[in-house]
mmCIF file of C-alpha atoms in Angstrom:
data_model
loop_
_atom_site.group_PDB
_atom_site.id
_atom_site.type_symbol
_atom_site.label_atom_id
_atom_site.label_comp_id
_atom_site.label_asym_id
_atom_site.label_seq_id
_atom_site.Cartn_x
_atom_site.Cartn_y
_atom_site.Cartn_z
ATOM 1 C CA UNK A 886 111.155 138.957 149.057
ATOM 2 C CA UNK A 887 114.355 140.929 148.394
ATOM 3 C CA UNK A 888 113.081 143.758 150.594
ATOM 4 C CA UNK A 889 112.346 141.299 153.411
ATOM 5 C CA UNK A 890 115.880 139.890 153.182
ATOM 6 C CA UNK A 891 117.492 143.338 153.180
ATOM 7 C CA UNK A 892 115.368 144.416 156.129
ATOM 8 C CA UNK A 893 116.414 141.308 158.060
ATOM 9 C CA UNK A 894 120.085 141.976 157.245
ATOM 10 C CA UNK A 895 119.762 145.523 158.576
ATOM 11 C CA UNK A 896 118.160 144.230 161.767
ATOM 12 C CA UNK A 897 120.968 141.719 162.188
ATOM 13 C CA UNK A 898 123.651 144.408 161.875
ATOM 14 C CA UNK A 899 121.805 146.619 164.365
ATOM 15 C CA UNK A 900 121.555 143.767 166.881
ATOM 16 C CA UNK A 901 125.253 142.963 166.500
ATOM 17 C CA UNK A 902 126.127 146.610 167.120
ATOM 18 C CA UNK A 903 123.968 146.646 170.252
ATOM 19 C CA UNK A 904 125.568 143.444 171.523
ATOM 20 C CA UNK A 905 129.079 144.818 170.949
ATOM 21 C CA UNK A 906 128.257 147.987 172.910
ATOM 22 C CA UNK A 907 126.675 146.018 175.742
ATOM 23 C CA UNK A 908 129.582 143.557 175.981
ATOM 24 C CA UNK A 909 132.118 146.407 175.975
ATOM 25 C CA UNK A 910 130.283 148.301 178.722
ATOM 26 C CA UNK A 911 129.969 145.195 180.912
ATOM 27 C CA UNK A 912 133.613 144.157 180.557
ATOM 28 C CA UNK A 913 135.458 147.469 180.403
ATOM 29 C CA UNK A 914 133.226 150.315 181.585
ATOM 30 C CA UNK A 915 131.919 149.022 184.913
ATOM 31 C CA UNK A 916 131.978 151.866 187.481
ATOM 32 C CA UNK A 917 134.496 151.462 190.271
ATOM 33 C CA UNK A 918 136.710 148.944 188.445
ATOM 34 C CA UNK A 919 139.985 149.409 186.616
ATOM 35 C CA UNK A 920 139.679 147.769 183.154
ATOM 36 C CA UNK A 921 143.456 147.750 182.776
ATOM 37 C CA UNK A 922 143.801 145.657 185.927
ATOM 38 C CA UNK A 923 141.136 143.263 184.642
ATOM 39 C CA UNK A 924 142.882 142.757 181.323
ATOM 40 C CA UNK A 925 146.387 142.500 182.766
ATOM 41 C CA UNK A 926 145.328 139.766 185.179
ATOM 42 C CA UNK A 927 146.240 139.030 188.764
ATOM 43 C CA UNK A 928 149.473 140.416 190.282
ATOM 44 C CA UNK A 929 150.275 142.546 187.227
ATOM 45 C CA UNK A 930 153.200 144.914 187.581
ATOM 46 C CA UNK A 931 152.744 148.698 187.263
ATOM 47 C CA UNK A 932 154.627 148.607 183.955
ATOM 48 C CA UNK A 933 152.173 146.068 182.521
ATOM 49 C CA UNK A 934 149.183 148.077 183.761
ATOM 50 C CA UNK A 935 150.536 151.190 182.071
ATOM 51 C CA UNK A 936 151.125 149.251 178.838
ATOM 52 C CA UNK A 937 147.552 147.990 178.900
ATOM 53 C CA UNK A 938 146.141 151.496 179.463
ATOM 54 C CA UNK A 939 148.170 152.844 176.564
ATOM 55 C CA UNK A 940 147.360 149.938 174.251
ATOM 56 C CA UNK A 941 143.595 150.079 174.805
ATOM 57 C CA UNK A 942 143.313 153.847 175.165
ATOM 58 C CA UNK A 943 141.813 153.771 178.642
ATOM 59 C CA UNK A 944 142.990 157.355 179.148
ATOM 60 C CA UNK A 945 140.700 158.437 176.298
ATOM 61 C CA UNK A 946 136.902 159.088 176.287
ATOM 62 C CA UNK A 947 134.746 155.987 176.471
ATOM 63 C CA UNK A 948 133.616 156.127 172.831
ATOM 64 C CA UNK A 949 137.270 156.181 171.755
ATOM 65 C CA UNK A 950 137.896 153.144 173.954
ATOM 66 C CA UNK A 951 134.973 151.339 172.312
ATOM 67 C CA UNK A 952 136.157 152.006 168.763
ATOM 68 C CA UNK A 953 139.719 151.086 169.718
ATOM 69 C CA UNK A 954 138.507 147.747 171.073
ATOM 70 C CA UNK A 955 136.335 147.027 168.014
ATOM 71 C CA UNK A 956 139.236 147.964 165.727
ATOM 72 C CA UNK A 957 141.512 145.508 167.517
ATOM 73 C CA UNK A 958 138.822 142.829 167.384
ATOM 74 C CA UNK A 959 137.440 143.150 163.839
ATOM 75 C CA UNK A 960 139.890 145.156 161.708
ATOM 76 C CA UNK A 961 143.508 144.759 162.770
ATOM 77 C CA UNK A 962 143.029 141.534 164.742
ATOM 78 C CA UNK A 963 145.856 142.477 167.144
ATOM 79 C CA UNK A 964 143.862 142.053 170.360
ATOM 80 C CA UNK A 965 146.350 140.457 172.757
ATOM 81 C CA UNK A 966 145.928 138.373 175.871
ATOM 82 C CA UNK A 967 147.906 139.722 178.818
ATOM 83 C CA UNK A 968 147.326 136.541 180.827
ATOM 84 C CA UNK A 969 149.099 134.494 178.139
ATOM 85 C CA UNK A 970 151.745 137.004 177.158
ATOM 86 C CA UNK A 971 151.858 137.857 173.466
ATOM 87 C CA UNK A 972 148.987 135.503 172.595
ATOM 88 C CA UNK A 973 146.885 136.908 169.735
ATOM 89 C CA UNK A 974 143.205 136.478 170.636
ATOM 90 C CA UNK A 975 141.569 136.578 167.196
ATOM 91 C CA UNK A 976 143.832 133.893 165.617
ATOM 92 C CA UNK A 977 143.272 131.719 168.699
ATOM 93 C CA UNK A 978 139.499 131.952 168.291
ATOM 94 C CA UNK A 979 139.736 131.346 164.534
ATOM 95 C CA UNK A 980 141.767 128.190 165.162
ATOM 96 C CA UNK A 981 139.006 126.750 167.350
ATOM 97 C CA UNK A 982 136.110 127.557 165.007
ATOM 98 C CA UNK A 983 136.704 124.587 162.617
ATOM 99 C CA UNK A 984 136.652 122.187 165.574
ATOM 100 C CA UNK A 985 133.311 123.436 166.889
ATOM 101 C CA UNK A 986 131.789 123.695 163.406
ATOM 102 C CA UNK A 987 132.868 120.138 162.573
ATOM 103 C CA UNK A 988 131.320 118.851 165.787
ATOM 104 C CA UNK A 989 128.043 120.775 165.582
ATOM 105 C CA UNK A 990 127.389 120.416 161.838
ATOM 106 C CA UNK A 991 127.919 116.651 161.943
ATOM 107 C CA UNK A 992 125.666 116.277 164.985
ATOM 108 C CA UNK A 993 123.068 118.579 163.391
ATOM 109 C CA UNK A 994 122.862 116.378 160.292
ATOM 110 C CA UNK A 995 122.189 113.372 162.496
ATOM 111 C CA UNK A 996 119.560 114.987 164.704
ATOM 112 C CA UNK A 997 117.732 116.619 161.776
ATOM 113 C CA UNK A 998 117.568 113.404 159.722
ATOM 114 C CA UNK A 999 116.578 111.129 162.589
ATOM 115 C CA UNK A 1000 114.374 113.768 164.220
ATOM 116 C CA UNK A 1001 112.405 114.124 160.966
ATOM 117 C CA UNK A 1002 112.197 110.363 160.558
ATOM 118 C CA UNK A 1003 111.008 109.740 164.128
ATOM 119 C CA UNK A 1004 108.523 112.615 164.033
ATOM 120 C CA UNK A 1005 107.030 111.509 160.718
ATOM 121 C CA UNK A 1006 106.751 107.836 161.632
ATOM 122 C CA UNK A 1007 105.320 108.594 165.078
ATOM 123 C CA UNK A 1008 102.756 111.018 163.645
ATOM 124 C CA UNK A 1009 101.766 108.609 160.863
ATOM 125 C CA UNK A 1010 101.282 105.746 163.372
ATOM 126 C CA UNK A 1011 99.952 107.850 166.281
ATOM 127 C CA UNK A 1012 98.380 105.796 169.017
ATOM 128 C CA UNK A 1013 100.096 102.583 167.920
ATOM 129 C CA UNK A 1014 102.777 100.613 169.761
ATOM 130 C CA UNK A 1015 105.412 101.998 167.357
ATOM 131 C CA UNK A 1016 104.422 105.564 168.175
ATOM 132 C CA UNK A 1017 104.639 104.864 171.909
ATOM 133 C CA UNK A 1018 107.990 103.095 171.540
ATOM 134 C CA UNK A 1019 109.520 105.976 169.565
ATOM 135 C CA UNK A 1020 108.284 108.530 172.091
ATOM 136 C CA UNK A 1021 109.700 106.507 174.999
ATOM 137 C CA UNK A 1022 113.066 106.229 173.240
ATOM 138 C CA UNK A 1023 112.980 109.960 172.529
ATOM 139 C CA UNK A 1024 112.276 110.698 176.183
ATOM 140 C CA UNK A 1025 115.191 108.488 177.222
ATOM 141 C CA UNK A 1026 117.473 110.384 174.835
ATOM 142 C CA UNK A 1027 116.353 113.741 176.228
ATOM 143 C CA UNK A 1028 116.937 112.530 179.783
ATOM 144 C CA UNK A 1029 120.580 111.483 179.314
ATOM 145 C CA UNK A 1030 123.075 114.292 180.113
ATOM 146 C CA UNK A 1031 125.714 114.810 177.450
ATOM 147 C CA UNK A 1032 128.626 114.564 179.881
ATOM 148 C CA UNK A 1033 127.348 111.240 181.291
ATOM 149 C CA UNK A 1034 126.646 109.739 177.873
ATOM 150 C CA UNK A 1035 130.039 110.951 176.631
ATOM 151 C CA UNK A 1036 131.856 109.365 179.537
ATOM 152 C CA UNK A 1037 129.957 106.103 179.009
ATOM 153 C CA UNK A 1038 130.895 106.138 175.322
ATOM 154 C CA UNK A 1039 134.544 106.758 176.227
ATOM 155 C CA UNK A 1040 134.434 103.918 178.748
ATOM 156 C CA UNK A 1041 133.151 101.545 176.066
ATOM 157 C CA UNK A 1042 135.129 102.739 173.043
ATOM 158 C CA UNK A 1043 138.399 103.929 174.612
ATOM 159 C CA UNK A 1044 138.821 101.513 177.524
ATOM 160 C CA UNK A 1045 136.743 98.430 178.121
ATOM 161 C CA UNK A 1046 135.961 97.306 174.553
ATOM 162 C CA UNK A 1047 138.540 99.262 172.577
ATOM 163 C CA UNK A 1048 140.511 96.162 171.625
ATOM 164 C CA UNK A 1049 137.466 94.285 170.313
ATOM 165 C CA UNK A 1050 136.384 94.232 166.667
ATOM 166 C CA UNK A 1051 133.451 96.488 167.494
ATOM 167 C CA UNK A 1052 135.450 99.554 168.587
ATOM 168 C CA UNK A 1053 139.022 98.862 167.480
ATOM 169 C CA UNK A 1054 138.615 101.511 164.761
ATOM 170 C CA UNK A 1055 138.000 104.307 167.300
ATOM 171 C CA UNK A 1056 141.106 106.577 167.471
ATOM 172 C CA UNK A 1057 142.372 108.278 170.669
ATOM 173 C CA UNK A 1058 140.546 111.344 171.958
ATOM 174 C CA UNK A 1059 141.345 114.585 170.176
ATOM 175 C CA UNK A 1060 140.804 116.296 166.843
ATOM 176 C CA UNK A 1061 142.383 115.718 163.444
ATOM 177 C CA UNK A 1062 142.307 118.356 160.733
ATOM 178 C CA UNK A 1063 139.908 117.641 157.864
ATOM 179 C CA UNK A 1064 142.289 118.839 155.144
ATOM 180 C CA UNK A 1065 145.257 116.888 156.491
ATOM 181 C CA UNK A 1066 143.550 113.627 157.428
ATOM 182 C CA UNK A 1067 139.910 113.327 156.239
ATOM 183 C CA UNK A 1068 139.536 109.742 157.443
ATOM 184 C CA UNK A 1069 140.989 110.530 160.865
ATOM 185 C CA UNK A 1070 138.759 113.624 161.100
ATOM 186 C CA UNK A 1071 135.674 111.506 160.464
ATOM 187 C CA UNK A 1072 136.644 108.695 162.845
ATOM 188 C CA UNK A 1073 137.496 111.046 165.730
ATOM 189 C CA UNK A 1074 134.127 112.807 165.423
ATOM 190 C CA UNK A 1075 131.734 109.880 164.908
ATOM 191 C CA UNK A 1076 131.277 109.167 168.621
ATOM 192 C CA UNK A 1077 131.038 112.889 169.600
ATOM 193 C CA UNK A 1078 128.441 113.413 166.829
ATOM 194 C CA UNK A 1079 126.358 110.558 168.140
ATOM 195 C CA UNK A 1080 126.692 111.724 171.749
ATOM 196 C CA UNK A 1081 125.722 115.329 171.030
ATOM 197 C CA UNK A 1082 122.837 114.434 168.712
ATOM 198 C CA UNK A 1083 121.038 111.953 171.002
ATOM 199 C CA UNK A 1084 119.423 114.699 173.082
ATOM 200 C CA UNK A 1085 118.216 116.619 170.046
ATOM 201 C CA UNK A 1086 116.955 113.584 168.131
ATOM 202 C CA UNK A 1087 114.503 112.815 170.924
ATOM 203 C CA UNK A 1088 113.526 116.459 171.390
ATOM 204 C CA UNK A 1089 113.008 117.237 167.702
ATOM 205 C CA UNK A 1090 111.147 113.988 167.073
ATOM 206 C CA UNK A 1091 108.651 114.770 169.820
ATOM 207 C CA UNK A 1092 108.227 118.404 168.728
ATOM 208 C CA UNK A 1093 107.682 117.453 165.090
ATOM 209 C CA UNK A 1094 105.189 114.729 165.983
ATOM 210 C CA UNK A 1095 103.113 117.168 168.044
ATOM 211 C CA UNK A 1096 103.231 119.803 165.282
ATOM 212 C CA UNK A 1097 102.175 117.331 162.569
ATOM 213 C CA UNK A 1098 99.284 115.963 164.639
ATOM 214 C CA UNK A 1099 98.102 119.525 165.260
ATOM 215 C CA UNK A 1100 98.361 120.352 161.544
ATOM 216 C CA UNK A 1101 96.331 117.290 160.604
ATOM 217 C CA UNK A 1102 93.355 118.835 162.424
ATOM 218 C CA UNK A 1103 93.346 121.978 160.270
ATOM 219 C CA UNK A 1104 90.683 122.808 157.664
ATOM 220 C CA UNK A 1105 93.070 122.701 154.708
ATOM 221 C CA UNK A 1106 93.878 119.082 155.553
ATOM 222 C CA UNK A 1107 90.167 118.229 155.451
ATOM 223 C CA UNK A 1108 89.957 119.980 152.088
ATOM 224 C CA UNK A 1109 92.897 117.947 150.790
ATOM 225 C CA UNK A 1110 91.218 114.734 151.929
ATOM 226 C CA UNK A 1111 87.976 115.811 150.269
ATOM 227 C CA UNK A 1112 89.881 116.234 147.000
ATOM 228 C CA UNK A 1113 90.916 112.588 147.234
ATOM 229 C CA UNK A 1114 94.621 113.071 147.979
ATOM 230 C CA UNK A 1115 96.395 110.115 149.551
ATOM 231 C CA UNK A 1116 97.316 110.192 153.240
ATOM 232 C CA UNK A 1117 101.003 109.966 152.362
ATOM 233 C CA UNK A 1118 100.815 113.025 150.124
ATOM 234 C CA UNK A 1119 98.793 114.938 152.693
ATOM 235 C CA UNK A 1120 101.348 114.091 155.373
ATOM 236 C CA UNK A 1121 104.435 114.956 153.335
ATOM 237 C CA UNK A 1122 103.222 117.818 151.136
ATOM 238 C CA UNK A 1123 100.849 119.641 153.456
ATOM 239 C CA UNK A 1124 101.116 118.734 157.142
ATOM 240 C CA UNK A 1125 104.928 118.380 157.205
ATOM 241 C CA UNK A 1126 105.598 121.677 155.448
ATOM 242 C CA UNK A 1127 103.500 123.629 157.931
ATOM 243 C CA UNK A 1128 104.953 121.731 160.891
ATOM 244 C CA UNK A 1129 108.518 122.523 159.833
ATOM 245 C CA UNK A 1130 108.061 126.115 161.055
ATOM 246 C CA UNK A 1131 108.432 125.082 164.702
ATOM 247 C CA UNK A 1132 111.145 122.568 163.751
ATOM 248 C CA UNK A 1133 113.197 125.251 161.970
ATOM 249 C CA UNK A 1134 112.720 127.728 164.822
ATOM 250 C CA UNK A 1135 114.070 125.245 167.328
ATOM 251 C CA UNK A 1136 116.936 124.267 165.047
ATOM 252 C CA UNK A 1137 118.049 127.873 164.547
ATOM 253 C CA UNK A 1138 118.197 128.555 168.269
ATOM 254 C CA UNK A 1139 119.990 125.299 169.122
ATOM 255 C CA UNK A 1140 122.461 125.380 166.248
ATOM 256 C CA UNK A 1141 123.471 128.988 166.877
ATOM 257 C CA UNK A 1142 123.929 128.370 170.598
ATOM 258 C CA UNK A 1143 125.963 125.196 170.066
ATOM 259 C CA UNK A 1144 128.278 126.771 167.511
ATOM 260 C CA UNK A 1145 128.617 129.717 169.869
ATOM 261 C CA UNK A 1146 130.049 127.524 172.598
ATOM 262 C CA UNK A 1147 127.194 125.549 174.154
ATOM 263 C CA UNK A 1148 128.854 122.327 172.995
ATOM 264 C CA UNK A 1149 131.372 122.857 175.812
ATOM 265 C CA UNK A 1150 130.617 119.619 177.686
ATOM 266 C CA UNK A 1151 130.996 117.504 174.560
ATOM 267 C CA UNK A 1152 134.268 119.255 173.692
ATOM 268 C CA UNK A 1153 135.661 118.694 177.178
ATOM 269 C CA UNK A 1154 134.654 115.024 177.378
ATOM 270 C CA UNK A 1155 136.164 114.179 173.982
ATOM 271 C CA UNK A 1156 139.251 116.383 174.186
ATOM 272 C CA UNK A 1157 138.181 118.786 171.432
ATOM 273 C CA UNK A 1158 139.736 122.260 171.651
ATOM 274 C CA UNK A 1159 136.726 124.170 170.362
ATOM 275 C CA UNK A 1160 135.226 127.556 171.119
ATOM 276 C CA UNK A 1161 133.444 126.305 174.237
ATOM 277 C CA UNK A 1162 136.651 124.855 175.688
ATOM 278 C CA UNK A 1163 138.551 128.056 174.848
ATOM 279 C CA UNK A 1164 135.903 130.140 176.627
ATOM 280 C CA UNK A 1165 135.993 127.844 179.643
ATOM 281 C CA UNK A 1166 139.780 128.136 179.918
ATOM 282 C CA UNK A 1167 139.560 131.935 179.582
ATOM 283 C CA UNK A 1168 136.948 132.092 182.354
ATOM 284 C CA UNK A 1169 139.219 130.042 184.590
ATOM 285 C CA UNK A 1170 142.002 132.600 184.101
ATOM 286 C CA UNK A 1171 139.762 135.703 183.875
ATOM 287 C CA UNK A 1172 141.289 136.420 180.455
ATOM 288 C CA UNK A 1173 138.914 139.242 179.446
ATOM 289 C CA UNK A 1174 140.126 139.847 175.861
ATOM 290 C CA UNK A 1175 139.583 136.165 175.060
ATOM 291 C CA UNK A 1176 136.210 136.123 176.817
ATOM 292 C CA UNK A 1177 135.086 139.218 174.918
ATOM 293 C CA UNK A 1178 136.179 137.757 171.584
ATOM 294 C CA UNK A 1179 134.379 134.461 172.188
ATOM 295 C CA UNK A 1180 131.217 136.242 173.402
ATOM 296 C CA UNK A 1181 131.156 138.368 170.242
ATOM 297 C CA UNK A 1182 131.761 135.274 168.148
ATOM 298 C CA UNK A 1183 128.952 133.398 169.896
ATOM 299 C CA UNK A 1184 126.521 136.286 169.512
ATOM 300 C CA UNK A 1185 127.330 136.534 165.808
ATOM 301 C CA UNK A 1186 126.417 132.901 165.193
ATOM 302 C CA UNK A 1187 123.236 133.121 167.265
ATOM 303 C CA UNK A 1188 122.098 136.218 165.356
ATOM 304 C CA UNK A 1189 123.128 134.691 162.015
ATOM 305 C CA UNK A 1190 121.274 131.465 162.759
ATOM 306 C CA UNK A 1191 118.106 133.392 163.600
ATOM 307 C CA UNK A 1192 118.450 135.442 160.399
ATOM 308 C CA UNK A 1193 118.727 132.228 158.366
ATOM 309 C CA UNK A 1194 115.647 130.903 160.155
ATOM 310 C CA UNK A 1195 113.726 133.966 158.960
ATOM 311 C CA UNK A 1196 114.900 133.274 155.400
ATOM 312 C CA UNK A 1197 113.674 129.694 155.661
ATOM 313 C CA UNK A 1198 110.333 131.034 156.958
ATOM 314 C CA UNK A 1199 109.994 133.008 153.736
ATOM 315 C CA UNK A 1200 110.610 129.863 151.690
ATOM 316 C CA UNK A 1201 108.263 127.662 153.747
ATOM 317 C CA UNK A 1202 105.387 130.072 154.255
ATOM 318 C CA UNK A 1203 104.515 132.509 151.414
ATOM 319 C CA UNK A 1204 102.439 134.603 153.839
ATOM 320 C CA UNK A 1205 105.650 135.786 155.526
ATOM 321 C CA UNK A 1206 106.829 137.438 152.279
ATOM 322 C CA UNK A 1207 104.096 140.045 152.456
ATOM 323 C CA UNK A 1208 104.047 140.406 156.251
#
């Protein structure tokens, strides 16, 4: 098991290195383009262009440029935005990480708990009216765009019914720091958590139901029934454990992508200055140092999430340990 974990860690580091090289080549080594002009932004003066070339070593060989960029990004942390003069990129990204993590982790708890509950109940009552009702509700949740649902929630909680007893507790849009105001942090994120998780609750419930029903047809389930085990134990101890493989795979991909910035629409609708919103603003201004930093950050979380999924595979399925 230890060997499998070390091997997966080595693969993760190799993938991160490959991503960093690819991102650097795309942003700063494209033939026929001046990387200094890209970084300095529109209408940059010759003095600024020269300062950018000197700062990033664009007069040096390409491998020196790469290591200079990685040093600024991961070691010294002095990568600077030339669009927003003097703005340190790495601290700016680090400031947005708690916002995105707070949003995604809270939503993930909701969609995992309710996705498991819906999938289990639907699979246990397959073919019944309850199963059909849960699947219809799940389909409705999948069909509602996050930006539309978020705007509807804001219309109800911030405008039309804000002064009623039902939503008078909802604070204004924005983010409050967890360490400074835990209650305010929770209240500002309840509605965004619910909005972001609706899509995934329906999706995960349907995926888990299908996986459990498929597992219940396997030979080991028939053997368990022949031994006289109860249907509840068979469902929870045998069918669910096997079915969690697909559930965990989906969760790793979605969680990594959302933490990496895919929660952009939710952040914009609810006024949360997270990684997705920071990336969007940088794209609007063509702020390449910020874009590069957020892309590297996003790739790190996607790769890390997939590595954790592999670890969970080892815990769920003993056959993976010897594979």
